[in-house]
């Protein structure tokens, strides 16, 4: 299975975040892992947050960060996370596919708890410190599904739309304090979860994995290739770096032309 790659950055940027502290949720794999690696490479101390304890601890050891094993569906666990972050990357999430009339209500609630309530709880505790220090960066990993809908994904689509809204509210409130808040909204990213979905659909439809990517997942995209986690991490790092202090309340779309249709 292909793992996320860390993007190559200008050597001058390797100390751009020296002295900063970042908190990344869902950091043990996929996009979160790539973000944690990129932020650490730029000099930040990274709080690696994930419910996969061994993976979180291994990553934290590799990048010189701190592991926090937490189930983001549990309010007490979220409220026990550190509140000293200058940079928050709300990345954790998961998917469940079913038509609305068959969608399990408890699953719907769980997805919103992890993907909307947890980011809210994290920000309500970290923003005061950012305000006091006069600098902060909030980057919410949204999705093309925060901008467009697809059938059978009512919980995920509505949660990502809510995250986009939360990000904009934070942008308005935080602007006087030197804090920005933005979304990065990718299409399908080459993560372990997506690769498993590709393999499952190839078996169930009797087609090749390449056809699943081009004809099913990326049907509405102009670019017929998956996004690499490192490319998403590069966008996150850019939003946290110099020259972006006036970019706030935005959604940086990385969808291969999906929303151009």
Short mmCIF file of C-alpha atoms in Angstrom, two decimals, residues 3-259:
data_model
loop_
_atom_site.label_atom_id
_atom_site.label_comp_id
_atom_site.label_asym_id
_atom_site.label_seq_id
_atom_site.Cartn_x
_atom_site.Cartn_y
_atom_site.Cartn_z
CA UNK A 3 2.04 5.71 2.03
CA UNK A 4 1.79 9.47 2.12
CA UNK A 5 4.83 11.37 1.02
CA UNK A 6 6.15 14.52 2.61
CA UNK A 7 6.31 17.36 0.08
CA UNK A 8 9.68 18.93 -0.62
CA UNK A 9 9.81 22.53 0.56
CA UNK A 10 12.27 25.38 0.21
CA UNK A 11 15.05 24.94 2.80
CA UNK A 12 14.36 28.48 4.01
CA UNK A 13 10.88 27.30 5.05
CA UNK A 14 12.22 24.56 7.30
CA UNK A 15 12.42 26.96 10.23
CA UNK A 16 9.35 29.01 9.27
CA UNK A 17 7.33 27.58 12.16
CA UNK A 18 10.14 27.31 14.72
CA UNK A 19 8.75 27.92 18.19
CA UNK A 20 5.18 27.24 17.08
CA UNK A 21 3.01 24.41 18.37
CA UNK A 22 0.58 22.55 16.11
CA UNK A 23 -2.25 20.16 16.92
CA UNK A 24 -3.31 17.75 14.19
CA UNK A 25 -6.26 15.37 14.59
CA UNK A 26 -6.44 12.06 12.80
CA UNK A 27 -2.67 12.39 12.53
CA UNK A 28 -1.65 8.74 12.53
CA UNK A 29 -2.36 8.09 8.84
CA UNK A 30 -3.31 9.61 5.51
CA UNK A 31 -3.71 13.37 5.26
CA UNK A 32 -3.18 13.92 8.98
CA UNK A 33 0.12 12.05 8.95
CA UNK A 34 1.36 14.08 5.98
CA UNK A 35 0.32 17.33 7.71
CA UNK A 36 2.06 16.37 10.95
CA UNK A 37 5.25 15.53 9.04
CA UNK A 38 5.18 18.77 7.04
CA UNK A 39 4.55 20.99 10.06
CA UNK A 40 7.29 19.27 12.05
CA UNK A 41 9.71 19.63 9.14
CA UNK A 42 8.96 23.37 9.18
CA UNK A 43 9.97 23.57 12.84
CA UNK A 44 6.70 23.20 14.74
CA UNK A 45 6.22 20.95 17.73
CA UNK A 46 3.27 18.75 16.77
CA UNK A 47 0.62 17.28 19.04
CA UNK A 48 -0.21 14.04 17.22
CA UNK A 49 -3.86 13.26 18.02
CA UNK A 50 -5.40 9.93 17.03
CA UNK A 51 -7.28 7.04 18.61
CA UNK A 52 -4.76 4.61 17.07
CA UNK A 53 -2.35 4.73 19.96
CA UNK A 54 0.62 2.77 18.62
CA UNK A 55 0.61 4.60 15.29
CA UNK A 56 0.30 7.99 17.00
CA UNK A 57 3.17 7.24 19.36
CA UNK A 58 5.39 5.94 16.56
CA UNK A 59 4.79 9.05 14.46
CA UNK A 60 5.34 11.39 17.40
CA UNK A 61 8.66 9.69 18.12
CA UNK A 62 9.76 10.02 14.49
CA UNK A 63 8.95 13.73 14.20
CA UNK A 64 9.79 14.81 17.74
CA UNK A 65 6.17 15.52 18.65
CA UNK A 66 3.82 14.46 21.42
CA UNK A 67 1.22 11.72 21.03
CA UNK A 68 -2.30 12.13 22.39
CA UNK A 69 -4.50 9.05 22.18
CA UNK A 70 -8.09 10.26 22.10
CA UNK A 71 -11.47 9.21 20.78
CA UNK A 72 -12.87 12.44 19.36
CA UNK A 73 -16.43 11.19 19.73
CA UNK A 74 -16.03 11.49 23.51
CA UNK A 75 -16.37 15.07 24.74
CA UNK A 76 -14.24 14.52 27.82
CA UNK A 77 -11.41 13.15 25.68
CA UNK A 78 -11.53 16.17 23.37
CA UNK A 79 -11.60 18.59 26.28
CA UNK A 80 -8.52 16.86 27.71
CA UNK A 81 -6.37 17.72 24.69
CA UNK A 82 -3.74 20.49 25.07
CA UNK A 83 -4.90 24.06 24.57
CA UNK A 84 -1.53 25.61 23.73
CA UNK A 85 -1.60 25.17 19.95
CA UNK A 86 -0.74 28.07 17.65
CA UNK A 87 -1.87 25.94 14.69
CA UNK A 88 -4.88 23.63 14.66
CA UNK A 89 -5.48 21.22 11.81
CA UNK A 90 -8.92 19.63 12.15
CA UNK A 91 -8.54 16.58 9.99
CA UNK A 92 -10.12 13.54 11.67
CA UNK A 93 -13.13 12.02 9.97
CA UNK A 94 -14.69 8.89 8.55
CA UNK A 95 -17.38 7.83 6.13
CA UNK A 96 -20.57 5.79 6.11
CA UNK A 97 -22.53 5.20 2.91
CA UNK A 98 -26.29 4.58 2.90
CA UNK A 99 -29.45 6.26 1.58
CA UNK A 100 -31.07 8.72 3.98
CA UNK A 101 -34.05 6.48 4.72
CA UNK A 102 -31.70 3.64 5.74
CA UNK A 103 -28.96 5.71 7.41
CA UNK A 104 -28.45 4.66 11.06
CA UNK A 105 -29.19 7.70 13.26
CA UNK A 106 -26.46 6.76 15.74
CA UNK A 107 -23.91 6.65 12.90
CA UNK A 108 -25.09 10.06 11.65
CA UNK A 109 -24.65 11.50 15.14
CA UNK A 110 -21.23 9.91 15.56
CA UNK A 111 -19.92 11.39 12.31
CA UNK A 112 -21.09 14.86 13.32
CA UNK A 113 -19.61 14.46 16.78
CA UNK A 114 -16.16 13.66 15.37
CA UNK A 115 -16.19 16.00 12.37
CA UNK A 116 -18.06 19.06 13.71
CA UNK A 117 -18.40 19.01 17.49
CA UNK A 118 -14.79 17.96 18.13
CA UNK A 119 -13.34 20.79 15.99
CA UNK A 120 -15.64 23.24 17.79
CA UNK A 121 -14.51 21.97 21.19
CA UNK A 122 -10.85 22.11 20.20
CA UNK A 123 -11.14 25.66 18.88
CA UNK A 124 -13.08 27.03 21.85
CA UNK A 125 -10.14 25.97 24.03
CA UNK A 126 -7.23 26.91 21.74
CA UNK A 127 -8.44 30.23 20.33
CA UNK A 128 -8.01 32.22 23.60
CA UNK A 129 -4.30 31.38 23.63
CA UNK A 130 -3.93 32.34 19.99
CA UNK A 131 -5.72 35.62 20.70
CA UNK A 132 -3.41 36.32 23.64
CA UNK A 133 -0.30 35.65 21.53
CA UNK A 134 -1.65 37.65 18.58
CA UNK A 135 -1.09 34.86 16.04
CA UNK A 136 -2.77 31.64 15.04
CA UNK A 137 -3.71 29.45 12.12
CA UNK A 138 -6.77 27.24 11.90
CA UNK A 139 -6.88 24.88 8.93
CA UNK A 140 -9.89 22.62 8.60
CA UNK A 141 -9.57 19.67 6.25
CA UNK A 142 -12.89 19.82 4.49
CA UNK A 143 -13.65 18.14 1.18
CA UNK A 144 -15.19 18.75 -2.19
CA UNK A 145 -18.20 17.34 -0.33
CA UNK A 146 -18.16 20.47 1.80
CA UNK A 147 -19.03 22.31 -1.43
CA UNK A 148 -20.94 19.70 -3.43
CA UNK A 149 -23.23 16.81 -2.52
CA UNK A 150 -23.21 13.15 -3.50
CA UNK A 151 -25.94 10.61 -2.87
CA UNK A 152 -25.72 8.18 0.05
CA UNK A 153 -23.35 10.39 2.06
CA UNK A 154 -25.78 12.51 4.06
CA UNK A 155 -23.77 12.51 7.28
CA UNK A 156 -20.38 13.19 5.68
CA UNK A 157 -21.67 15.87 3.29
CA UNK A 158 -23.64 17.70 5.98
CA UNK A 159 -20.72 17.48 8.43
CA UNK A 160 -18.27 18.92 5.90
CA UNK A 161 -20.72 21.70 5.04
CA UNK A 162 -20.98 22.46 8.77
CA UNK A 163 -17.19 22.50 9.11
CA UNK A 164 -16.99 25.02 6.27
CA UNK A 165 -19.49 27.21 8.12
CA UNK A 166 -17.66 26.90 11.44
CA UNK A 167 -14.42 27.86 9.71
CA UNK A 168 -15.97 31.05 8.32
CA UNK A 169 -17.43 32.07 11.70
CA UNK A 170 -14.01 31.60 13.32
CA UNK A 171 -12.45 33.67 10.53
CA UNK A 172 -14.75 36.59 11.30
CA UNK A 173 -14.33 36.40 15.07
CA UNK A 174 -10.57 35.81 15.02
CA UNK A 175 -9.57 38.44 12.44
CA UNK A 176 -8.90 41.23 14.98
CA UNK A 177 -6.51 38.92 16.86
CA UNK A 178 -4.13 37.95 14.06
CA UNK A 179 -5.70 34.53 13.63
CA UNK A 180 -6.83 33.11 10.30
CA UNK A 181 -9.23 30.25 9.63
CA UNK A 182 -9.51 28.43 6.31
CA UNK A 183 -10.58 25.14 4.80
CA UNK A 184 -8.65 22.93 2.44
CA UNK A 185 -11.17 21.05 0.33
CA UNK A 186 -9.69 18.17 -1.66
CA UNK A 187 -11.34 15.63 -3.89
CA UNK A 188 -10.41 11.98 -3.49
CA UNK A 189 -7.04 11.59 -1.78
CA UNK A 190 -4.86 8.50 -1.89
CA UNK A 191 -5.34 7.41 1.71
CA UNK A 192 -5.58 3.87 3.13
CA UNK A 193 -9.36 4.33 3.48
CA UNK A 194 -9.79 5.32 -0.18
CA UNK A 195 -7.48 2.56 -1.41
CA UNK A 196 -9.58 0.03 0.49
CA UNK A 197 -12.72 1.47 -1.12
CA UNK A 198 -11.13 1.18 -4.56
CA UNK A 199 -10.28 -2.48 -4.00
CA UNK A 200 -13.78 -3.24 -2.67
CA UNK A 201 -15.51 -1.54 -5.62
CA UNK A 202 -13.24 -3.27 -8.13
CA UNK A 203 -14.22 -6.65 -6.69
CA UNK A 204 -17.93 -5.85 -6.44
CA UNK A 205 -18.21 -4.35 -9.95
CA UNK A 206 -15.80 -6.76 -11.65
CA UNK A 207 -13.64 -3.95 -13.08
CA UNK A 208 -10.03 -2.92 -12.60
CA UNK A 209 -8.93 -0.62 -9.80
CA UNK A 210 -7.79 1.87 -12.44
CA UNK A 211 -11.32 1.93 -13.88
CA UNK A 212 -12.77 2.46 -10.41
CA UNK A 213 -10.58 5.54 -9.99
CA UNK A 214 -11.23 7.02 -13.43
CA UNK A 215 -14.85 6.04 -14.05
CA UNK A 216 -16.35 5.99 -10.55
CA UNK A 217 -14.47 8.12 -8.03
CA UNK A 218 -13.20 10.75 -10.46
CA UNK A 219 -16.11 10.79 -12.88
CA UNK A 220 -16.75 14.50 -12.24
CA UNK A 221 -13.07 15.54 -12.05
CA UNK A 222 -11.16 16.91 -15.02
CA UNK A 223 -7.94 15.38 -13.66
CA UNK A 224 -8.28 11.61 -13.50
CA UNK A 225 -5.79 10.92 -10.75
CA UNK A 226 -5.98 10.75 -6.97
CA UNK A 227 -4.52 13.57 -4.91
CA UNK A 228 -1.49 12.66 -2.82
CA UNK A 229 -1.67 13.35 0.96
CA UNK A 230 1.58 15.28 0.72
CA UNK A 231 0.01 17.74 -1.71
CA UNK A 232 -2.79 18.47 0.77
CA UNK A 233 -0.17 18.89 3.50
CA UNK A 234 1.69 21.34 1.26
CA UNK A 235 -1.44 23.50 1.04
CA UNK A 236 -1.87 23.35 4.82
CA UNK A 237 1.75 24.37 5.37
CA UNK A 238 1.40 27.25 2.91
CA UNK A 239 -1.63 28.60 4.78
CA UNK A 240 0.43 28.53 7.99
CA UNK A 241 3.45 30.24 6.44
CA UNK A 242 4.42 33.80 5.53
CA UNK A 243 2.45 35.83 3.02
CA UNK A 244 -0.96 34.39 3.88
CA UNK A 245 -2.10 36.65 6.72
CA UNK A 246 -4.94 38.07 4.59
CA UNK A 247 -6.24 34.69 3.49
CA UNK A 248 -9.06 33.86 5.88
CA UNK A 249 -12.61 32.61 5.61
CA UNK A 250 -11.64 30.84 2.40
CA UNK A 251 -11.91 27.33 1.05
CA UNK A 252 -8.86 26.24 -0.92
CA UNK A 253 -10.29 23.77 -3.40
CA UNK A 254 -8.06 20.90 -4.56
CA UNK A 255 -10.57 18.87 -6.57
CA UNK A 256 -8.99 18.41 -9.99
CA UNK A 257 -11.68 20.58 -11.58
CA UNK A 258 -14.69 18.83 -9.99
CA UNK A 259 -16.39 22.09 -8.94
#
